[in-house]
Tab-separated table of C-alpha atoms in Angstrom:
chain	number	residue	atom	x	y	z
A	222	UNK	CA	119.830	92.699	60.689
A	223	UNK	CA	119.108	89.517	62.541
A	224	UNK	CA	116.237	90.523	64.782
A	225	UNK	CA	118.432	89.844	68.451
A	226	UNK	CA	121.654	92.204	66.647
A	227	UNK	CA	121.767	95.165	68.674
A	228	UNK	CA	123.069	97.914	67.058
A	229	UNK	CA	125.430	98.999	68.996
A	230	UNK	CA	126.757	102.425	67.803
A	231	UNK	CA	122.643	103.436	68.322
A	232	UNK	CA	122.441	102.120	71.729
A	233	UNK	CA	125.447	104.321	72.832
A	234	UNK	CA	124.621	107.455	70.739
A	235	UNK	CA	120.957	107.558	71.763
A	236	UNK	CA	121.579	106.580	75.784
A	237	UNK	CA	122.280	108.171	78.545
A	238	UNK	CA	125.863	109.292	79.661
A	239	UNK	CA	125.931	107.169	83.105
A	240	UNK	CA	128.066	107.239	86.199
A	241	UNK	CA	130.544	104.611	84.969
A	242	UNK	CA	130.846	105.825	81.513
A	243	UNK	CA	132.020	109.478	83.092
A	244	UNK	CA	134.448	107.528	85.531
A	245	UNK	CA	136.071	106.042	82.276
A	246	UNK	CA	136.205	109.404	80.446
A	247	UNK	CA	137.201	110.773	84.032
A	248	UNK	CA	140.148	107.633	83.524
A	249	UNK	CA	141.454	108.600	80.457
A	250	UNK	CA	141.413	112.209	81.554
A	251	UNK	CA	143.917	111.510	84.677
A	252	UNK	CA	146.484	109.745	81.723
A	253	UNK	CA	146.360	113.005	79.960
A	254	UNK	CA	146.395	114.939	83.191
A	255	UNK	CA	150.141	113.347	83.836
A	256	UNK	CA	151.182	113.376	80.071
A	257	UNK	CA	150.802	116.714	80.325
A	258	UNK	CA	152.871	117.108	83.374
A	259	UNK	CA	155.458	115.196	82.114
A	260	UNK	CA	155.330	116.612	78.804
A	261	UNK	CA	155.859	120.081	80.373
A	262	UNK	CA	158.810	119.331	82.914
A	263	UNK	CA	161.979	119.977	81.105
A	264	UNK	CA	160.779	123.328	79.954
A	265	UNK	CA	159.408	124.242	83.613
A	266	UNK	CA	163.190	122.574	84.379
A	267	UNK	CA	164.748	124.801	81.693
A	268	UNK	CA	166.125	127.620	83.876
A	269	UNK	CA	167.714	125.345	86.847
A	270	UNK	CA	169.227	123.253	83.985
A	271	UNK	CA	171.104	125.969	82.490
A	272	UNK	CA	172.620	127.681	85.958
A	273	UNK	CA	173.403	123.893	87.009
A	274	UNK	CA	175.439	122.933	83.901
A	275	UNK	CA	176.469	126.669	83.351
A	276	UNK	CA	174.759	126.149	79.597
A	277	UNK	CA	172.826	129.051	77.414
A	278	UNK	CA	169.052	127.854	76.315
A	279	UNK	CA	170.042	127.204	72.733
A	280	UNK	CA	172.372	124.025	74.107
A	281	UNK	CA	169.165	122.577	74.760
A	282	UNK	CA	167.283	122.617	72.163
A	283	UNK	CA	168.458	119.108	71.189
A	284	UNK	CA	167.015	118.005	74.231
A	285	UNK	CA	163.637	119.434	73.734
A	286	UNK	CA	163.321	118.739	70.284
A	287	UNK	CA	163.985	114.841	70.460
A	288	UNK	CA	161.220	114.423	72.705
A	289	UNK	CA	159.128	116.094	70.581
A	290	UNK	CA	160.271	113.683	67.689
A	291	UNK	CA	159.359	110.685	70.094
A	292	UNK	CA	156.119	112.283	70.592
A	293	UNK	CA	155.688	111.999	66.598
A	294	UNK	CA	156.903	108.903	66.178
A	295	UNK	CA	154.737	107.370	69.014
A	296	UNK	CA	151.918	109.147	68.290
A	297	UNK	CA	151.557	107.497	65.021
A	298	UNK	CA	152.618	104.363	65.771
A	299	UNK	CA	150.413	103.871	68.961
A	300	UNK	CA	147.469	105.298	66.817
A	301	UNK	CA	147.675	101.930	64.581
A	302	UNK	CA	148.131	99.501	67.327
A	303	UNK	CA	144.871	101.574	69.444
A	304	UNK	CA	142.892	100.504	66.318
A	305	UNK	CA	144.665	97.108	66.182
A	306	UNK	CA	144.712	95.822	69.156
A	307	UNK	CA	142.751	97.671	71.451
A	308	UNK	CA	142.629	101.163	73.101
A	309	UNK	CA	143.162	100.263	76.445
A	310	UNK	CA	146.079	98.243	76.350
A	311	UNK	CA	147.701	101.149	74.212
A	312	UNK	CA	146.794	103.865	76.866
A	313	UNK	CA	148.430	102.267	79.522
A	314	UNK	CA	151.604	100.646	77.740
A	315	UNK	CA	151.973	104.847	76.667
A	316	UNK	CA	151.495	105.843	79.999
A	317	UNK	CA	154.430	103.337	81.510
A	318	UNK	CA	156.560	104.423	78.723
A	319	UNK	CA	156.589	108.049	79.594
A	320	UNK	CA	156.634	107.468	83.632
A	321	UNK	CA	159.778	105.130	83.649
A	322	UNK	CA	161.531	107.462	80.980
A	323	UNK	CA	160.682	110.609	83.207
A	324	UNK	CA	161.815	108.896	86.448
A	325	UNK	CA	165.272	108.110	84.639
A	326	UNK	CA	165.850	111.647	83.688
A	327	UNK	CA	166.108	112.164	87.506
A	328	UNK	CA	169.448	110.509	87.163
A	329	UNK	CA	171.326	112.055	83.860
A	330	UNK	CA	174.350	114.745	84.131
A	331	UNK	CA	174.102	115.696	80.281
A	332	UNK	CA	172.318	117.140	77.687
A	333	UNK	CA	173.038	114.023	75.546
A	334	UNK	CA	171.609	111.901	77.895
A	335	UNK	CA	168.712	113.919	78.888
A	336	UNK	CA	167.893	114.182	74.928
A	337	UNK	CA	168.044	110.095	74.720
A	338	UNK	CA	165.385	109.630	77.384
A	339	UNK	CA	163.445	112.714	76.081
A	340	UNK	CA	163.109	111.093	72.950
A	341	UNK	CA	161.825	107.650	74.750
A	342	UNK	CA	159.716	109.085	76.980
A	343	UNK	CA	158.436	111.217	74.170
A	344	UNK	CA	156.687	107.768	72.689
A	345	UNK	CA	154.979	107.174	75.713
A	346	UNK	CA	153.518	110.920	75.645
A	347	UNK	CA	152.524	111.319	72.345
A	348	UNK	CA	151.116	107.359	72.398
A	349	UNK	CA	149.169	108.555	74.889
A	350	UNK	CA	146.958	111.248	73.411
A	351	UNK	CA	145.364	109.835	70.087
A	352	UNK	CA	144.135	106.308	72.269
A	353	UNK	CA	142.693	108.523	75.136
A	354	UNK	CA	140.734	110.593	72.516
A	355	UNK	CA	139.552	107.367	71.115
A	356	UNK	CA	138.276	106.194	74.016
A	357	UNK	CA	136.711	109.354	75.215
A	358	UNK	CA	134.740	109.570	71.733
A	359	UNK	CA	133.256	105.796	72.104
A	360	UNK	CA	132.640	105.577	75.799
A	361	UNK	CA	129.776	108.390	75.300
A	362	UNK	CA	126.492	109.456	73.667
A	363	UNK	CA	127.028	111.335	70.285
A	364	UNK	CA	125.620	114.447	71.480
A	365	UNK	CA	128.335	114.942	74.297
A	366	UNK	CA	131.276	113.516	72.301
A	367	UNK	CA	132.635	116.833	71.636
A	368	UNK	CA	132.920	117.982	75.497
A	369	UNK	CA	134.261	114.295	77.019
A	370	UNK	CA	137.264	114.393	73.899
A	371	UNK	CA	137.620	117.931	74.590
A	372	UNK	CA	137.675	117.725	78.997
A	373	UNK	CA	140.168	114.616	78.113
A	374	UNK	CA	142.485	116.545	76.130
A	375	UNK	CA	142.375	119.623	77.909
A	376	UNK	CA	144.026	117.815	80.707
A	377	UNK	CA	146.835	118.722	78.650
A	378	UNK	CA	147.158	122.254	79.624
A	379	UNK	CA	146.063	121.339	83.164
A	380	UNK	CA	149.086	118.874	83.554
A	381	UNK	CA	151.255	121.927	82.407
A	382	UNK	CA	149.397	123.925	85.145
A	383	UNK	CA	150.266	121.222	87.509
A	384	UNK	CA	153.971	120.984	86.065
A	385	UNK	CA	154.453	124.829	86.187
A	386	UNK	CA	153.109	125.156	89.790
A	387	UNK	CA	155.312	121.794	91.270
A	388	UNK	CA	158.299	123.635	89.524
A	389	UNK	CA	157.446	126.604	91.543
A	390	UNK	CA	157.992	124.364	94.594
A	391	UNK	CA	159.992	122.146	93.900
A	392	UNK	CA	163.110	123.480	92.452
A	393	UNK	CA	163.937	126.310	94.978
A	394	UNK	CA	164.112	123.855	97.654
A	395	UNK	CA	164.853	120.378	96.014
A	396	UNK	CA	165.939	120.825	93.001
A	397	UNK	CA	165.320	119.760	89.055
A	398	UNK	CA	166.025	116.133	89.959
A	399	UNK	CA	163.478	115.564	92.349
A	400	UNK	CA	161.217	116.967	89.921
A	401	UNK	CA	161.572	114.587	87.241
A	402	UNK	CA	161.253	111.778	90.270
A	403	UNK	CA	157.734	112.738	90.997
A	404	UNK	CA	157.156	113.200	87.199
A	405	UNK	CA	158.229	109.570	86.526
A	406	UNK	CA	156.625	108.050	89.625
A	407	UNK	CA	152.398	109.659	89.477
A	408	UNK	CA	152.392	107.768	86.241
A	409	UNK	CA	153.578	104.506	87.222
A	410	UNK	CA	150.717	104.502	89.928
A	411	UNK	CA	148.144	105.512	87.845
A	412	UNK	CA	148.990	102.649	85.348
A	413	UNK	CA	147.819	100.216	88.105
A	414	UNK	CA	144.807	101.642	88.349
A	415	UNK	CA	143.666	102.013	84.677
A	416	UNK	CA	144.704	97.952	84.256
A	417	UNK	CA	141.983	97.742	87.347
A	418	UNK	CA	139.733	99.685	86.314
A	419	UNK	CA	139.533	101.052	82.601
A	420	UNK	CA	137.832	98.671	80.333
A	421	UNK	CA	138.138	98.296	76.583
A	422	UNK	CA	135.992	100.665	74.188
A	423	UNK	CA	132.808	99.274	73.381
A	424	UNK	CA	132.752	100.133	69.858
A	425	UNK	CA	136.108	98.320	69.616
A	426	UNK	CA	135.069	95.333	71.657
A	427	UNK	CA	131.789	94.733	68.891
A	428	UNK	CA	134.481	94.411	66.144
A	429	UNK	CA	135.740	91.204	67.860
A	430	UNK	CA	132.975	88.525	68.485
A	431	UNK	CA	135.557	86.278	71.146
A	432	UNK	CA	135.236	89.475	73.161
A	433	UNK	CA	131.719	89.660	72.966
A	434	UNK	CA	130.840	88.061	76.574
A	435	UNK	CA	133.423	91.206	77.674
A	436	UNK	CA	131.359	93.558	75.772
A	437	UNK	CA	127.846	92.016	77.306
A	438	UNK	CA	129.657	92.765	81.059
A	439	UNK	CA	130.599	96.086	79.686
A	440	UNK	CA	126.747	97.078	78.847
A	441	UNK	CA	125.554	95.899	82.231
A	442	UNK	CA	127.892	97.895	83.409
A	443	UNK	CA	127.229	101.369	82.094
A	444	UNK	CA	123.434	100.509	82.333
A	445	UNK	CA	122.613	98.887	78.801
A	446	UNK	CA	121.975	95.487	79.847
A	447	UNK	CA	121.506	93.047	76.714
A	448	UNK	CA	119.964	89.861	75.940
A	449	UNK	CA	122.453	87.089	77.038
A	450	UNK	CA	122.813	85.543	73.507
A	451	UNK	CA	122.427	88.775	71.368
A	452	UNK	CA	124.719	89.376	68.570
A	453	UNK	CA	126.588	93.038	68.046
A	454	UNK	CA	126.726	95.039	65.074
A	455	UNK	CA	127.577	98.768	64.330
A	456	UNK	CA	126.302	99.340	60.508
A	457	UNK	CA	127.448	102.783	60.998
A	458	UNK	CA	131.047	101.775	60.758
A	459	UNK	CA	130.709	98.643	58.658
A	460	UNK	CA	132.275	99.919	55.488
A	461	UNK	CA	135.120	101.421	57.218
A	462	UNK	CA	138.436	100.243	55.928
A	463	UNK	CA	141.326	98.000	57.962
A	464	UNK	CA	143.536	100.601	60.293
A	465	UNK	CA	146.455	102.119	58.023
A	466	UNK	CA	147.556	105.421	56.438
A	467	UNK	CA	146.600	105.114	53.173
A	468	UNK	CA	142.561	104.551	54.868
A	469	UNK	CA	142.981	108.187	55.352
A	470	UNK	CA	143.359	109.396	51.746
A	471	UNK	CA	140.225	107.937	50.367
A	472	UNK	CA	138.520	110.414	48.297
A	473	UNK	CA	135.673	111.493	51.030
A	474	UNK	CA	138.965	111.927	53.353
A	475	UNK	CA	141.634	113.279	51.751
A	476	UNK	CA	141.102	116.962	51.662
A	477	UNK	CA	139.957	116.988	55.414
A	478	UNK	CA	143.172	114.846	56.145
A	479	UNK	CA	145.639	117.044	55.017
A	480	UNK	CA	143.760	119.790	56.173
A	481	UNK	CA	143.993	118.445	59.996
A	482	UNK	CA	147.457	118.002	59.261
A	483	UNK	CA	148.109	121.464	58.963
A	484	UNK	CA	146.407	122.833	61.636
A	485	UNK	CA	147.334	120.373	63.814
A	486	UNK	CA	151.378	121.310	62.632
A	487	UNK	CA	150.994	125.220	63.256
A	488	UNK	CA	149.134	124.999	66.510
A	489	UNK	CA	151.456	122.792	67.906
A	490	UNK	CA	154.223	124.675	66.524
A	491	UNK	CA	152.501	127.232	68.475
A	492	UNK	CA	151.924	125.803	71.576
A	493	UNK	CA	155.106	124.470	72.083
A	494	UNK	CA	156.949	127.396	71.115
A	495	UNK	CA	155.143	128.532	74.634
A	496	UNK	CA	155.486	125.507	76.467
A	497	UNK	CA	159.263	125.331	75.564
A	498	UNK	CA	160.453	128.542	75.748
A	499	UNK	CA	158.071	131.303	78.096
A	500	UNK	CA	160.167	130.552	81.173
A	501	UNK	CA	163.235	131.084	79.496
A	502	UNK	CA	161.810	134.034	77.743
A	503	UNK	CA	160.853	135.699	80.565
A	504	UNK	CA	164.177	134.304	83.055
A	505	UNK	CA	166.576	135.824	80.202
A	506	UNK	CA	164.191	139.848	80.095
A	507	UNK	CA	164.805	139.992	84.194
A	508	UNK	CA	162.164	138.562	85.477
A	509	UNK	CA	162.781	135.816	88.513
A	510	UNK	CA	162.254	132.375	88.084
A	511	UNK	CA	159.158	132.160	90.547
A	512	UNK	CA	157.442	134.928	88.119
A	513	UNK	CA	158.444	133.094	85.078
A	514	UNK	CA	156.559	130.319	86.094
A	515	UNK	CA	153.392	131.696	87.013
A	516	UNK	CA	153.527	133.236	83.427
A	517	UNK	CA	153.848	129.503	82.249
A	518	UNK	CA	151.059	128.268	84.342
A	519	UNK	CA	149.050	131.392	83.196
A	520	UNK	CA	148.931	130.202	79.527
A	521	UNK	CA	147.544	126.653	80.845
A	522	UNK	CA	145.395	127.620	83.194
A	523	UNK	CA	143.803	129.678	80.419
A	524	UNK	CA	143.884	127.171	78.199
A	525	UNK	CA	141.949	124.587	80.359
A	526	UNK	CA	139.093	127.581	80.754
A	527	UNK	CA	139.462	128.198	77.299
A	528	UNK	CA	139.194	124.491	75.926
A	529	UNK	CA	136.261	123.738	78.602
A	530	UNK	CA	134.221	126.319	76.969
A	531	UNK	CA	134.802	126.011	73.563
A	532	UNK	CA	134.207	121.727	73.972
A	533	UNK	CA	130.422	123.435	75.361
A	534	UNK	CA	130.153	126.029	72.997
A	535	UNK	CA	130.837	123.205	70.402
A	536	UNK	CA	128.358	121.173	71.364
A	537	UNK	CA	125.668	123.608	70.494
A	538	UNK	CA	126.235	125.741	67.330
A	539	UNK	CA	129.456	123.722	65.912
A	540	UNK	CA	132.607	123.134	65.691
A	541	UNK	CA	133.268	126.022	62.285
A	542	UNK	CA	132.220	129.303	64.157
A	543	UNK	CA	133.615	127.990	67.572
A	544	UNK	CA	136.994	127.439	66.519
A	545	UNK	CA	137.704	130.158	63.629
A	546	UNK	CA	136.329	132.080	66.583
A	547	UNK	CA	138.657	131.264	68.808
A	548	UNK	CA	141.852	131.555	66.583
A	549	UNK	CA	141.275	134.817	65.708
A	550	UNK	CA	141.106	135.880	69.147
A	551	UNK	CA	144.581	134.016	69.433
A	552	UNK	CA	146.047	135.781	67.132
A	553	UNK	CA	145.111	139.212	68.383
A	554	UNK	CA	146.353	138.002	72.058
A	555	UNK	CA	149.937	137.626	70.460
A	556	UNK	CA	150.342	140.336	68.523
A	557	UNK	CA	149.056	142.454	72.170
A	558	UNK	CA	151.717	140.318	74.008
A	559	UNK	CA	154.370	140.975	70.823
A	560	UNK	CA	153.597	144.970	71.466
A	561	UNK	CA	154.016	144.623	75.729
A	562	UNK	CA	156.912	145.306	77.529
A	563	UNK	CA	158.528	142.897	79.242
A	564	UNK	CA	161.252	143.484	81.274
A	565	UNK	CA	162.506	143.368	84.922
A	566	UNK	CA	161.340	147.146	85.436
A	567	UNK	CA	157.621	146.289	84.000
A	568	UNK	CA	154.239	145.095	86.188
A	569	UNK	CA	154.348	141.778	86.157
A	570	UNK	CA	150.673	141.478	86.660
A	571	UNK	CA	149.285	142.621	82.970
A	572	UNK	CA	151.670	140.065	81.494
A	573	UNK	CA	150.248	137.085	83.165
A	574	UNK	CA	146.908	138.169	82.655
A	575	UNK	CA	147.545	138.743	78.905
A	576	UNK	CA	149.680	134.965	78.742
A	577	UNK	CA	146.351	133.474	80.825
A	578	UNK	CA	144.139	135.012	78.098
A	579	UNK	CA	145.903	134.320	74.747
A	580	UNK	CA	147.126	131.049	76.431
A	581	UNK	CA	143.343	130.323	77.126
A	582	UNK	CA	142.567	130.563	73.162
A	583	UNK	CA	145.361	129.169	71.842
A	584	UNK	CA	144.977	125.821	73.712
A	585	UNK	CA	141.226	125.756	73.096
A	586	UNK	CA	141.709	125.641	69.670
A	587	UNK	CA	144.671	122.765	70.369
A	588	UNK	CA	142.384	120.477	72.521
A	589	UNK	CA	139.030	120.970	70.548
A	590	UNK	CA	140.817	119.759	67.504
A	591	UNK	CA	141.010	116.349	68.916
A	592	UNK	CA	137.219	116.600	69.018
A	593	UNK	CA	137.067	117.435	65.522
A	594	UNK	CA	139.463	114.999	64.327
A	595	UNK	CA	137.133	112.268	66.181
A	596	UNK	CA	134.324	113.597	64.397
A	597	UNK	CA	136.287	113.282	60.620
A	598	UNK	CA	137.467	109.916	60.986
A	599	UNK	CA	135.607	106.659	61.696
A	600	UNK	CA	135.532	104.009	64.523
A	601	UNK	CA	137.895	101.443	62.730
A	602	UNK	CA	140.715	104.587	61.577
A	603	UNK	CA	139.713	106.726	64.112
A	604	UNK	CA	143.003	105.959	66.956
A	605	UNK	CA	145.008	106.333	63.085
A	606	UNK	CA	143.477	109.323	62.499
A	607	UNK	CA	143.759	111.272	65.202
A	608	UNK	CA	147.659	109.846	65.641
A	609	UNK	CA	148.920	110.559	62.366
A	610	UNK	CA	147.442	114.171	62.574
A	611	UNK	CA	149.076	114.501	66.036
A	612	UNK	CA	152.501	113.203	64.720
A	613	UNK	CA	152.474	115.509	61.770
A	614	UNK	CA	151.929	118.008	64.657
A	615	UNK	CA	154.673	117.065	66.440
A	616	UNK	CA	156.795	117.867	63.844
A	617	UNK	CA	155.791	121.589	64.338
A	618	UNK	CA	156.557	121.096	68.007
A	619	UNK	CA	160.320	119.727	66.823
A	620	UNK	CA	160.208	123.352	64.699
A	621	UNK	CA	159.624	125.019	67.874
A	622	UNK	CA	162.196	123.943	69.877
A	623	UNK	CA	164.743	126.021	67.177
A	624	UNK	CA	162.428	128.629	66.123
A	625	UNK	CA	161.477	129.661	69.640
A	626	UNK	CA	165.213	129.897	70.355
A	627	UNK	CA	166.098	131.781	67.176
A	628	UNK	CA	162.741	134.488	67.550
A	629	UNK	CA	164.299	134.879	71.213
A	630	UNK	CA	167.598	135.861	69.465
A	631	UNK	CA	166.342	138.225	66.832
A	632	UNK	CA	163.998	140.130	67.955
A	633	UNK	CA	163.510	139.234	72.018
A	634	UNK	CA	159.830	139.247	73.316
A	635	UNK	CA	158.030	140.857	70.237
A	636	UNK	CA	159.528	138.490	67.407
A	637	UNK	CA	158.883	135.591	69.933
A	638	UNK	CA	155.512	136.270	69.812
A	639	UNK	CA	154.800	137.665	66.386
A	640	UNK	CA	155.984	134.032	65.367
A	641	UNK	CA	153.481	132.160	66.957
A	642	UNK	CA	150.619	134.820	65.806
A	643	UNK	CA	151.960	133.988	62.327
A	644	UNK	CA	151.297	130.248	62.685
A	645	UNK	CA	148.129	130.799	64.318
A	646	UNK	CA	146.907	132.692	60.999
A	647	UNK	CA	147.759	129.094	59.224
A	648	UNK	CA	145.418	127.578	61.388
A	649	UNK	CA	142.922	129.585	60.917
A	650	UNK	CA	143.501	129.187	57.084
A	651	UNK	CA	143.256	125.236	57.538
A	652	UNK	CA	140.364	124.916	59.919
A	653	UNK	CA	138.299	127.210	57.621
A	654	UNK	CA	138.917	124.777	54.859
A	655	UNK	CA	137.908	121.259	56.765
A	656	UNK	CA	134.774	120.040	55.315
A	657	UNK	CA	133.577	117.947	58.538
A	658	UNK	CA	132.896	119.858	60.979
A	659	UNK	CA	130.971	119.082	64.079
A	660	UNK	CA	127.604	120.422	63.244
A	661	UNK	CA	125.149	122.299	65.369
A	662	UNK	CA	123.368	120.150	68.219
């Protein structure tokens, strides 16, 4: 290496995690914060929806499920053009998406409609996530690249918190359509500010040597001033191959691949199962809609203690222990929440509690996957990777939007629940098997 190339994968790795690089992260972590409302607010909407249009739940499970099919097809497509042509400019195009779509759904008076800008805004949302975990992992020193990926994505569950809680308000008073308004319009302002003030990845910018003088401003910046005519290299990531699907399946990446691509399908499947259907679940046993909601924002608000944790607990003895860990204790939550009663007549209290704590887990294990698939894949795949595994998630998210409905139908609270401990034992079975782990600090 020529003796003014700075490498720069060592000088962020080995450096210090400064102010400006935890305002990006902190960046990033606002898009998710508002993908996660807006991801959330038909579900949350769910029960005014149905006494407005005099419809049961299963009429809209159209609805939900084509925005989780534009989640899966924009999650893998905004993967490749995050590695293409640049993380930031894919963030904030996905985060404009999703906030005009969410805004229009203010103005629709059918399911049909409502499903057609579901699916739309659904490519903004799931664009979103695999370009924000991107730029979490590169902004930040190797040793605390498991907590930034894992406080981005857990903005997830918080955004459901938030969605839950403005549901709570919102609709008794002004109904579903100001809901979506205020969903739509949050993300159109924060779009102006992340063209202001995000900049491009720096491990990104070194691939490109026009950008170069960006990447020098960048340094400065977050406190790694360089040499005004150094060159850039990052030998860590030289051999990687060009962005594309078939970079995944190389023989060193294969098995973890389709191993991510499991776990990431079941724990969505999981998740969303929740996400989409615990408000009507608990609306349609007697409970009031001001209860049902605090039950949804119960299983975020767990989750975002839950993920928080396990991104710290990560950090130190692993990503293996810390997530089989975790799972298991998911799947004991359910099948305690499968064996409750709920109904109108029973304490409301021990059922939040128990949807806080098994919600807690199960979105742990959701959000610290991100921070695993980071680890797996390299700099050049790595948007690719972590998109493709998220649409192949997505897909179980689709699943739930008819398998929630059906478990409702068959067996009411228990079956509901025994289905998502079910697919939470298939993550446990794939995460076990992934051969990259995050290793102990």
């Amino acid at each position: 290496m020529h003796s003014r190339t700075l490498d720069i994968g060592h000088l962020l790795d080995e450096g210090r995690w400064s102010r400006p690089q935890k305002f990006f992260v902190f960046l990033t972590a606002l898009a998710i914060v508002f993908d996660g409302v807006d991801n959330q607010l038909l579900g949350a909407a769910l029960p005014a929806l149905m006494r407005e249009w005099s419809l049961g739940r299963g009429a809209f499970a159209p609805a939900l499920a084509s925005g989780m099919i534009g989640m899966m097809i924009g999650g893998a497509i905004a993967g490749v053009v995050g590695d293409r042509v640049g993380r930031r400019l894919a963030l904030i195009g996905s985060v404009l998406v999703f906030g005009v779509l969410t805004l229009a759904a203010a103005f629709v008076d059918s399911v049909a409609a409502l499903g057609v800008l579901r699916f739309l805004a659904g490519l903004g949302l799931g664009g979103a996530m695999p370009n924000a975990a991107a730029l979490a992992s590169e902004f930040v020193p190797w040793r605390h690249r498991p907590f930034a990926v894992t406080l981005t994505i857990v903005c997830v569950p918080l955004g459901g918190t938030l969605a839950a809680l403005l549901a709570g308000q919102v609709l008794p008073v002004l109904g579903w359509r100001m809901l979506f308004m205020v969903g739509g319009l949050l993300p159109l302002a924060l779009a102006v500010l992340l063209w202001t003030a995000l900049p491009e990845s720096p491990r990104y910018l070194v691939r490109d040597r026009a950008r170069w003088p960006e990447l020098h401003r960048l340094l400065r910046r977050i406190g790694h001033p360089a040499p005004e005519h150094a060159e850039f290299a990052d030998p860590a990531e030289r051999s990687a191959a060009r962005a594309s699907l078939p970079a995944l399946f190389t023989p060193d990446l294969r098995g973890d691949t389709l191993a991510l691509w499991g776990a990431f399908f079941s724990c969505l499947l999981a998740v969303y199962t929740a996400f989409n259907w615990v408000p009507a679940m608990m609306t349609g046993a007697g409970l009031d809609l001001s209860v049902a909601s605090n039950g949804l924002a119960a299983f975020n608000l767990g989750g975002v203690a839950g993920a928080i944790l396990g991104g710290l607990v990560i950090a130190r003895i692993g990503s293996r222990p810390t997530m089989l860990a975790m799972t298991a204790g998911a799947i004991a939550g359910c099948v305690g929440l499968a064996s409750m009663s709920i109904t109108a007549g029973a304490a409301h209290l021990p059922i939040i509690v128990m949807l806080g704590l098994t919600g807690g887990l199960i979105n742990a294990v959701q959000t610290t996957m991100y921070a695993l698939a980071t680890h797996v894949y390299p700099t050049s795949v790595r948007a690719t990777g972590v998109g493709t595994a998220v649409a192949v998630g997505r897909s179980g998210g689709v699943l739930s939007t008819y398998t929630g409905a059906w478990a409702l139908e068959a067996g009411g609270s228990s079956a509901f629940f025994g289905s998502i401990a079910a697919a939470m034992a298939i993550v446990f079975a794939c995460l076990a098997s992934i051969v990259r782990h995050v290793p102990r600090r």
